[in-house]
């Protein structure tokens, strides 16, 4: 790495950061990529561009994806410690190149040592950065493994639960943002639900984490990084919030009970004598849906909220979710909450629908992005009339 100028990350005003961040991020000498889809984007002129990146993990390594002029150029595991990574080399320095560097894997609830930090950039001497054009809208995506992109980077028969099988940049969420020229934020975690995780763990749920920067990995590291801080929604005001939750709540009805190791209390979403979800447990989903909408609306007063279902077949719980949405709308008179049902993956007849770990594949995500972007365009154009 020769003939370059090195710039601390907080000394590049043209650099645009993606994803949630702590309130005093601009004062720090590094930026933490908390969520999948977090990262940075910049236009530059120069032959080479490097980044000083620091990674950490105990069992589940983070993954990073690099886009050059809108196309994926590389995807790689980030190893432990600091390392200079070449993002671009050999470019014609007479014209601008767009580069986007993005965390492609989710924060790991089961690995509190998992992180990525961006410290510095190094650009060829004589090179320059330039300001990015503004995006047309802002969209926040809230979800589970589907929004994380679990299964989109693995072969159909790959069943290991590891970071390399997750790829946010191939999801319906990222594709939707690209189609609409939207800036985006992501809050997603595989296995998490509205009121229950896939294995009946009532603590692995999204709503209690939503108002924090990133508090899903528990421990001293994320507390020190600022993940437990309350997120400042006023700094980035969503035009749309897309919620895609409920798949894991459905799973709890069919999985064995979960026992809290600290209290010994047993949790289970139960089926009735007819093999259908028990009404009392279904009511928990309804109430959880309604309460979460109150939280989302409080923090996004001007946004249109779309609760999306489908992609993985969950007919047993969709009615409970819709009832919660209906109750919220009736109680508040909110006319800017909508529902959308995606097409579910066809695992029987179409190989392209399949991802690894029995998750939706490329076709299912592509179709979802097409449907969602069409709905958003319709709602957005109506708002502008």
Tab-separated table of C-alpha atoms in Angstrom:
chain	number	residue	atom	x	y	z
A	1	UNK	CA	0.000	0.000	0.000
A	2	UNK	CA	2.067	2.902	-1.355
A	3	UNK	CA	1.511	6.468	-2.506
A	4	UNK	CA	-1.714	6.884	-0.558
A	5	UNK	CA	-3.138	9.417	1.865
A	6	UNK	CA	-4.723	7.989	5.004
A	7	UNK	CA	-7.937	9.532	6.343
A	8	UNK	CA	-9.562	8.802	9.720
A	9	UNK	CA	-13.162	7.799	9.137
A	10	UNK	CA	-14.523	10.886	10.917
A	11	UNK	CA	-12.433	13.226	8.756
A	12	UNK	CA	-14.136	12.432	5.438
A	13	UNK	CA	-17.226	14.675	5.214
A	14	UNK	CA	-18.213	13.184	1.859
A	15	UNK	CA	-18.556	9.703	3.361
A	16	UNK	CA	-22.160	8.581	3.872
A	17	UNK	CA	-22.915	5.998	6.562
A	18	UNK	CA	-25.563	3.332	6.254
A	19	UNK	CA	-27.391	1.863	9.232
A	20	UNK	CA	-28.164	2.751	12.819
A	21	UNK	CA	-25.429	4.376	14.844
A	22	UNK	CA	-24.822	5.874	18.269
A	23	UNK	CA	-25.749	9.487	18.980
A	24	UNK	CA	-22.149	10.767	19.145
A	25	UNK	CA	-20.862	8.689	16.224
A	26	UNK	CA	-19.437	11.676	14.352
A	27	UNK	CA	-17.020	12.337	17.213
A	28	UNK	CA	-15.579	8.829	17.255
A	29	UNK	CA	-12.447	7.720	15.410
A	30	UNK	CA	-14.218	4.564	14.223
A	31	UNK	CA	-17.726	3.496	13.254
A	32	UNK	CA	-19.303	0.230	14.307
A	33	UNK	CA	-21.366	-1.676	11.761
A	34	UNK	CA	-24.066	-2.957	14.084
A	35	UNK	CA	-26.788	-4.333	11.799
A	36	UNK	CA	-26.807	-6.151	8.491
A	37	UNK	CA	-26.951	-3.555	5.746
A	38	UNK	CA	-24.877	-1.085	7.770
A	39	UNK	CA	-21.728	0.328	6.224
A	40	UNK	CA	-20.665	3.315	4.154
A	41	UNK	CA	-20.773	4.669	0.617
A	42	UNK	CA	-18.596	7.239	-1.119
A	43	UNK	CA	-17.695	8.571	-4.567
A	44	UNK	CA	-13.992	8.894	-5.235
A	45	UNK	CA	-11.440	9.612	-7.926
A	46	UNK	CA	-8.229	7.639	-7.611
A	47	UNK	CA	-6.512	4.452	-8.649
A	48	UNK	CA	-6.730	2.695	-5.280
A	49	UNK	CA	-8.948	2.785	-2.221
A	50	UNK	CA	-8.293	0.827	0.988
A	51	UNK	CA	-10.100	0.494	4.314
A	52	UNK	CA	-8.711	-0.283	7.758
A	53	UNK	CA	-11.279	-2.703	9.145
A	54	UNK	CA	-11.362	-4.425	12.505
A	55	UNK	CA	-13.264	-7.615	13.157
A	56	UNK	CA	-14.047	-9.730	16.146
A	57	UNK	CA	-16.000	-12.853	17.002
A	58	UNK	CA	-15.955	-15.911	19.201
A	59	UNK	CA	-17.845	-18.465	17.097
A	60	UNK	CA	-19.759	-16.624	14.329
A	61	UNK	CA	-17.610	-14.496	12.049
A	62	UNK	CA	-18.923	-11.329	10.358
A	63	UNK	CA	-19.167	-11.022	6.577
A	64	UNK	CA	-18.646	-7.935	4.436
A	65	UNK	CA	-19.725	-7.207	0.853
A	66	UNK	CA	-18.200	-4.571	-1.457
A	67	UNK	CA	-20.082	-2.951	-4.350
A	68	UNK	CA	-18.332	-1.065	-7.150
A	69	UNK	CA	-20.625	1.117	-9.243
A	70	UNK	CA	-23.647	-0.824	-8.057
A	71	UNK	CA	-22.320	-4.329	-8.722
A	72	UNK	CA	-20.964	-6.807	-6.184
A	73	UNK	CA	-17.196	-6.879	-6.482
A	74	UNK	CA	-16.306	-9.032	-3.469
A	75	UNK	CA	-17.741	-10.751	-0.408
A	76	UNK	CA	-15.489	-11.899	2.400
A	77	UNK	CA	-15.229	-13.073	5.973
A	78	UNK	CA	-13.662	-10.547	8.324
A	79	UNK	CA	-11.047	-12.142	10.545
A	80	UNK	CA	-10.066	-11.063	14.053
A	81	UNK	CA	-8.073	-7.890	14.543
A	82	UNK	CA	-7.298	-4.910	12.308
A	83	UNK	CA	-6.511	-5.355	8.635
A	84	UNK	CA	-6.146	-3.133	5.576
A	85	UNK	CA	-8.489	-4.378	2.856
A	86	UNK	CA	-8.163	-3.238	-0.744
A	87	UNK	CA	-11.576	-2.072	-1.963
A	88	UNK	CA	-10.540	-0.941	-5.439
A	89	UNK	CA	-7.353	-0.955	-7.494
A	90	UNK	CA	-6.328	0.004	-11.009
A	91	UNK	CA	-9.156	2.433	-11.667
A	92	UNK	CA	-9.011	5.365	-14.058
A	93	UNK	CA	-8.580	8.335	-11.761
A	94	UNK	CA	-10.099	10.756	-14.246
A	95	UNK	CA	-13.678	9.740	-13.408
A	96	UNK	CA	-15.670	9.046	-10.270
A	97	UNK	CA	-16.208	5.559	-8.914
A	98	UNK	CA	-18.980	4.692	-6.478
A	99	UNK	CA	-18.129	2.253	-3.703
A	100	UNK	CA	-20.427	0.807	-1.065
A	101	UNK	CA	-19.111	-1.353	1.768
A	102	UNK	CA	-21.782	-3.164	3.753
A	103	UNK	CA	-22.111	-5.721	6.536
A	104	UNK	CA	-23.761	-8.702	4.874
A	105	UNK	CA	-24.460	-10.734	8.027
A	106	UNK	CA	-26.668	-9.914	10.997
A	107	UNK	CA	-25.554	-9.109	14.553
A	108	UNK	CA	-25.304	-12.429	16.351
A	109	UNK	CA	-27.411	-12.912	19.467
A	110	UNK	CA	-25.423	-16.060	20.218
A	111	UNK	CA	-22.004	-14.404	19.838
A	112	UNK	CA	-21.588	-11.196	21.880
A	113	UNK	CA	-17.999	-10.822	20.586
A	114	UNK	CA	-19.126	-10.494	16.952
A	115	UNK	CA	-18.442	-7.015	15.466
A	116	UNK	CA	-17.028	-4.961	12.599
A	117	UNK	CA	-15.446	-1.519	12.979
A	118	UNK	CA	-14.330	0.832	10.200
A	119	UNK	CA	-11.312	2.936	11.247
A	120	UNK	CA	-9.691	4.612	8.228
A	121	UNK	CA	-9.650	4.907	4.444
A	122	UNK	CA	-6.567	5.250	2.283
A	123	UNK	CA	-6.836	6.841	-1.162
A	124	UNK	CA	-4.187	7.269	-3.852
A	125	UNK	CA	-2.309	10.565	-3.538
A	126	UNK	CA	-3.925	13.116	-5.799
A	127	UNK	CA	-7.281	11.373	-5.464
A	128	UNK	CA	-10.407	12.982	-4.042
A	129	UNK	CA	-13.786	12.234	-2.512
A	130	UNK	CA	-17.052	13.827	-3.640
A	131	UNK	CA	-20.492	14.108	-2.102
A	132	UNK	CA	-23.161	11.542	-2.938
A	133	UNK	CA	-26.536	12.566	-4.379
A	134	UNK	CA	-29.456	12.247	-1.965
A	135	UNK	CA	-31.750	9.235	-2.151
A	136	UNK	CA	-35.419	9.639	-3.048
A	137	UNK	CA	-36.828	8.192	0.184
A	138	UNK	CA	-35.986	6.470	3.474
A	139	UNK	CA	-37.155	2.946	4.330
A	140	UNK	CA	-36.672	0.971	7.534
A	141	UNK	CA	-36.950	-2.827	7.380
A	142	UNK	CA	-37.791	-4.799	10.527
A	143	UNK	CA	-37.736	-8.579	10.395
A	144	UNK	CA	-36.270	-11.976	11.092
A	145	UNK	CA	-34.114	-14.421	9.120
A	146	UNK	CA	-35.953	-13.593	5.890
A	147	UNK	CA	-34.919	-9.942	6.129
A	148	UNK	CA	-31.459	-11.013	7.289
A	149	UNK	CA	-31.050	-13.078	4.123
A	150	UNK	CA	-30.518	-16.441	5.754
A	151	UNK	CA	-30.099	-19.123	3.104
A	152	UNK	CA	-29.262	-16.775	0.230
A	153	UNK	CA	-25.527	-17.505	0.209
A	154	UNK	CA	-25.640	-21.256	0.695
A	155	UNK	CA	-26.436	-24.293	-1.419
A	156	UNK	CA	-29.884	-25.833	-1.003
A	157	UNK	CA	-28.571	-28.739	1.041
A	158	UNK	CA	-26.389	-26.598	3.334
A	159	UNK	CA	-27.946	-26.755	6.784
A	160	UNK	CA	-25.276	-25.267	9.071
A	161	UNK	CA	-26.346	-22.115	10.918
A	162	UNK	CA	-23.340	-19.918	10.112
A	163	UNK	CA	-22.701	-16.401	8.878
A	164	UNK	CA	-21.525	-17.351	5.414
A	165	UNK	CA	-25.023	-18.608	4.531
A	166	UNK	CA	-26.522	-15.173	5.262
A	167	UNK	CA	-26.503	-12.433	2.636
A	168	UNK	CA	-28.521	-9.287	3.207
A	169	UNK	CA	-27.524	-7.816	-0.160
A	170	UNK	CA	-29.587	-10.507	-1.931
A	171	UNK	CA	-32.776	-9.984	0.086
A	172	UNK	CA	-36.121	-8.524	-0.931
A	173	UNK	CA	-35.292	-5.595	1.399
A	174	UNK	CA	-32.063	-4.587	-0.321
A	175	UNK	CA	-33.558	-5.152	-3.776
A	176	UNK	CA	-36.535	-2.973	-2.859
A	177	UNK	CA	-34.254	-0.161	-1.682
A	178	UNK	CA	-32.269	-0.387	-4.919
A	179	UNK	CA	-35.388	-0.331	-7.098
A	180	UNK	CA	-36.671	2.785	-5.341
A	181	UNK	CA	-33.321	4.571	-4.924
A	182	UNK	CA	-33.995	4.534	-1.200
A	183	UNK	CA	-31.731	4.971	1.775
A	184	UNK	CA	-32.446	2.219	4.289
A	185	UNK	CA	-32.033	0.980	7.843
A	186	UNK	CA	-32.396	-2.616	9.028
A	187	UNK	CA	-33.396	-4.256	12.312
A	188	UNK	CA	-33.489	-8.020	11.779
A	189	UNK	CA	-32.488	-11.170	13.600
A	190	UNK	CA	-32.931	-14.769	12.540
A	191	UNK	CA	-35.159	-16.842	14.823
A	192	UNK	CA	-36.751	-13.813	16.532
A	193	UNK	CA	-40.490	-13.193	16.595
A	194	UNK	CA	-43.186	-10.848	17.842
A	195	UNK	CA	-43.794	-12.633	21.171
A	196	UNK	CA	-41.935	-15.934	20.708
A	197	UNK	CA	-38.810	-17.213	19.014
A	198	UNK	CA	-38.894	-20.273	16.780
A	199	UNK	CA	-37.981	-22.437	19.808
A	200	UNK	CA	-40.457	-20.803	22.253
A	201	UNK	CA	-37.840	-18.531	23.844
A	202	UNK	CA	-39.894	-15.429	24.827
A	203	UNK	CA	-36.793	-13.254	25.123
A	204	UNK	CA	-35.699	-13.674	21.504
A	205	UNK	CA	-38.217	-11.186	20.128
A	206	UNK	CA	-37.773	-7.945	18.192
A	207	UNK	CA	-40.152	-5.426	19.863
A	208	UNK	CA	-38.155	-4.919	23.112
A	209	UNK	CA	-34.980	-4.301	21.066
A	210	UNK	CA	-36.454	-1.933	18.483
A	211	UNK	CA	-35.836	1.365	20.274
A	212	UNK	CA	-32.179	0.603	21.040
A	213	UNK	CA	-29.262	1.128	18.655
A	214	UNK	CA	-28.436	-2.609	18.676
A	215	UNK	CA	-28.918	-4.496	21.940
A	216	UNK	CA	-29.541	-8.020	20.645
A	217	UNK	CA	-26.009	-9.322	21.449
A	218	UNK	CA	-25.841	-9.215	25.247
A	219	UNK	CA	-22.636	-8.396	27.083
A	220	UNK	CA	-20.061	-5.771	27.924
A	221	UNK	CA	-18.801	-5.270	24.355
A	222	UNK	CA	-22.068	-4.024	22.872
A	223	UNK	CA	-22.757	-1.958	25.969
A	224	UNK	CA	-19.351	-0.291	25.518
A	225	UNK	CA	-19.917	0.222	21.781
A	226	UNK	CA	-23.184	2.003	22.524
A	227	UNK	CA	-25.562	-0.658	21.290
A	228	UNK	CA	-27.711	-0.311	24.404
A	229	UNK	CA	-28.234	3.418	23.811
A	230	UNK	CA	-31.664	4.597	22.792
A	231	UNK	CA	-31.666	5.153	19.043
A	232	UNK	CA	-32.339	8.738	17.965
A	233	UNK	CA	-35.138	8.376	15.422
A	234	UNK	CA	-35.195	12.130	14.810
A	235	UNK	CA	-31.869	12.040	12.965
A	236	UNK	CA	-33.199	9.791	10.214
A	237	UNK	CA	-36.939	10.002	9.581
A	238	UNK	CA	-38.449	7.052	7.767
A	239	UNK	CA	-40.904	7.504	4.927
A	240	UNK	CA	-41.811	3.811	5.212
A	241	UNK	CA	-41.382	1.134	7.858
A	242	UNK	CA	-41.684	-2.423	6.556
A	243	UNK	CA	-42.327	-5.066	9.227
A	244	UNK	CA	-41.938	-8.721	8.274
A	245	UNK	CA	-42.417	-10.671	11.520
A	246	UNK	CA	-44.486	-13.690	12.563
A	247	UNK	CA	-42.768	-16.646	10.924
A	248	UNK	CA	-40.972	-17.632	14.120
A	249	UNK	CA	-44.044	-17.164	16.296
A	250	UNK	CA	-45.662	-19.805	14.108
A	251	UNK	CA	-42.701	-22.138	14.670
A	252	UNK	CA	-43.190	-22.065	18.436
A	253	UNK	CA	-46.481	-23.944	18.123
A	254	UNK	CA	-44.667	-26.910	16.583
A	255	UNK	CA	-41.432	-26.920	18.553
A	256	UNK	CA	-40.704	-28.404	21.960
A	257	UNK	CA	-41.045	-26.254	25.108
A	258	UNK	CA	-38.242	-23.897	26.092
A	259	UNK	CA	-37.058	-23.771	29.711
A	260	UNK	CA	-35.532	-20.599	31.116
A	261	UNK	CA	-32.152	-21.720	32.515
A	262	UNK	CA	-32.244	-18.958	35.171
A	263	UNK	CA	-35.770	-19.429	36.532
A	264	UNK	CA	-36.762	-22.921	35.409
A	265	UNK	CA	-39.980	-21.524	33.913
A	266	UNK	CA	-41.255	-23.399	30.850
A	267	UNK	CA	-42.597	-21.559	27.788
A	268	UNK	CA	-44.648	-23.070	24.946
A	269	UNK	CA	-46.991	-21.851	22.204
A	270	UNK	CA	-49.660	-24.556	22.333
A	271	UNK	CA	-51.931	-26.287	19.855
A	272	UNK	CA	-55.517	-27.135	20.825
A	273	UNK	CA	-57.220	-30.529	20.589
A	274	UNK	CA	-57.826	-29.934	16.864
A	275	UNK	CA	-54.164	-29.278	16.117
A	276	UNK	CA	-54.728	-25.547	15.671
A	277	UNK	CA	-53.035	-22.724	17.594
A	278	UNK	CA	-54.553	-22.314	21.036
A	279	UNK	CA	-56.738	-19.196	21.166
A	280	UNK	CA	-55.039	-17.838	24.287
A	281	UNK	CA	-51.589	-18.103	22.694
A	282	UNK	CA	-52.896	-16.631	19.458
A	283	UNK	CA	-54.173	-13.709	21.499
A	284	UNK	CA	-50.595	-13.092	22.656
A	285	UNK	CA	-49.564	-12.604	19.033
A	286	UNK	CA	-52.492	-10.256	18.442
A	287	UNK	CA	-51.642	-8.180	21.507
A	288	UNK	CA	-47.921	-8.218	20.674
A	289	UNK	CA	-48.618	-7.028	17.133
A	290	UNK	CA	-50.789	-4.171	18.361
A	291	UNK	CA	-48.327	-3.063	21.046
A	292	UNK	CA	-45.425	-3.109	18.599
A	293	UNK	CA	-47.330	-0.912	16.166
A	294	UNK	CA	-47.782	1.638	18.945
A	295	UNK	CA	-44.002	1.655	19.479
A	296	UNK	CA	-43.220	1.935	15.770
A	297	UNK	CA	-45.732	4.730	15.272
A	298	UNK	CA	-44.452	6.680	18.290
A	299	UNK	CA	-40.954	6.714	16.809
A	300	UNK	CA	-41.995	7.171	13.165
A	301	UNK	CA	-44.933	9.612	13.316
A	302	UNK	CA	-44.930	10.499	9.615
A	303	UNK	CA	-44.115	7.092	8.123
A	304	UNK	CA	-46.373	4.725	6.283
A	305	UNK	CA	-46.180	1.312	7.957
A	306	UNK	CA	-46.541	-1.880	5.920
A	307	UNK	CA	-46.790	-5.205	7.757
A	308	UNK	CA	-45.752	-7.880	5.269
A	309	UNK	CA	-46.413	-11.599	5.651
A	310	UNK	CA	-45.638	-14.611	3.513
A	311	UNK	CA	-42.452	-15.803	1.777
A	312	UNK	CA	-42.574	-18.672	4.258
A	313	UNK	CA	-46.052	-20.160	4.669
A	314	UNK	CA	-47.577	-19.129	8.022
A	315	UNK	CA	-51.393	-19.396	7.687
A	316	UNK	CA	-51.811	-20.451	11.323
A	317	UNK	CA	-50.743	-17.045	12.684
A	318	UNK	CA	-51.630	-14.583	9.923
A	319	UNK	CA	-55.135	-14.126	11.314
A	320	UNK	CA	-53.758	-13.215	14.742
A	321	UNK	CA	-51.395	-10.661	13.202
A	322	UNK	CA	-54.135	-9.108	11.082
A	323	UNK	CA	-56.387	-8.874	14.136
A	324	UNK	CA	-53.674	-6.997	16.004
A	325	UNK	CA	-53.281	-4.584	13.089
A	326	UNK	CA	-57.050	-4.097	12.943
A	327	UNK	CA	-57.258	-3.378	16.656
A	328	UNK	CA	-54.455	-0.823	16.412
A	329	UNK	CA	-56.131	0.971	13.522
A	330	UNK	CA	-59.520	0.973	15.260
A	331	UNK	CA	-58.048	2.318	18.507
A	332	UNK	CA	-55.964	5.036	16.876
A	333	UNK	CA	-57.741	5.860	13.631
A	334	UNK	CA	-54.358	5.506	11.924
A	335	UNK	CA	-54.926	5.363	8.162
A	336	UNK	CA	-51.269	4.873	7.263
A	337	UNK	CA	-50.881	1.239	8.332
A	338	UNK	CA	-51.173	-1.337	5.567
A	339	UNK	CA	-50.777	-5.078	5.036
A	340	UNK	CA	-49.097	-6.946	2.204
A	341	UNK	CA	-48.916	-10.681	1.579
A	342	UNK	CA	-45.903	-11.955	-0.353
A	343	UNK	CA	-45.924	-15.125	-2.424
A	344	UNK	CA	-44.530	-18.043	-0.420
A	345	UNK	CA	-41.611	-20.085	-1.710
A	346	UNK	CA	-42.463	-23.109	-3.842
A	347	UNK	CA	-40.063	-25.743	-2.561
A	348	UNK	CA	-41.726	-28.580	-4.408
A	349	UNK	CA	-41.463	-27.508	-8.011
A	350	UNK	CA	-38.983	-24.643	-8.366
A	351	UNK	CA	-35.335	-25.023	-7.392
A	352	UNK	CA	-34.744	-21.275	-7.660
A	353	UNK	CA	-37.230	-20.718	-4.843
A	354	UNK	CA	-35.026	-22.650	-2.430
A	355	UNK	CA	-32.269	-21.223	-0.287
A	356	UNK	CA	-30.163	-23.100	2.217
A	357	UNK	CA	-31.587	-24.059	5.618
A	358	UNK	CA	-35.085	-24.383	4.091
A	359	UNK	CA	-35.338	-20.629	3.614
A	360	UNK	CA	-36.630	-18.664	0.611
A	361	UNK	CA	-34.311	-18.494	-2.367
A	362	UNK	CA	-33.513	-15.865	-5.004
A	363	UNK	CA	-36.806	-16.072	-6.907
A	364	UNK	CA	-38.971	-15.660	-3.814
A	365	UNK	CA	-36.986	-12.590	-2.734
A	366	UNK	CA	-37.030	-11.115	-6.244
A	367	UNK	CA	-40.810	-11.452	-6.518
A	368	UNK	CA	-41.270	-9.968	-3.049
A	369	UNK	CA	-39.118	-6.970	-3.976
A	370	UNK	CA	-41.136	-6.411	-7.138
A	371	UNK	CA	-44.431	-6.502	-5.239
A	372	UNK	CA	-43.239	-4.351	-2.340
A	373	UNK	CA	-41.618	-1.707	-4.527
A	374	UNK	CA	-44.801	-1.445	-6.586
A	375	UNK	CA	-46.897	-0.910	-3.439
A	376	UNK	CA	-44.478	1.676	-2.045
A	377	UNK	CA	-44.413	3.574	-5.337
A	378	UNK	CA	-48.191	3.679	-5.314
A	379	UNK	CA	-48.392	4.962	-1.735
A	380	UNK	CA	-45.545	7.424	-2.234
A	381	UNK	CA	-46.970	8.917	-5.417
A	382	UNK	CA	-50.376	9.268	-3.745
A	383	UNK	CA	-48.725	11.159	-0.886
A	384	UNK	CA	-47.030	13.562	-3.322
A	385	UNK	CA	-50.197	14.379	-5.279
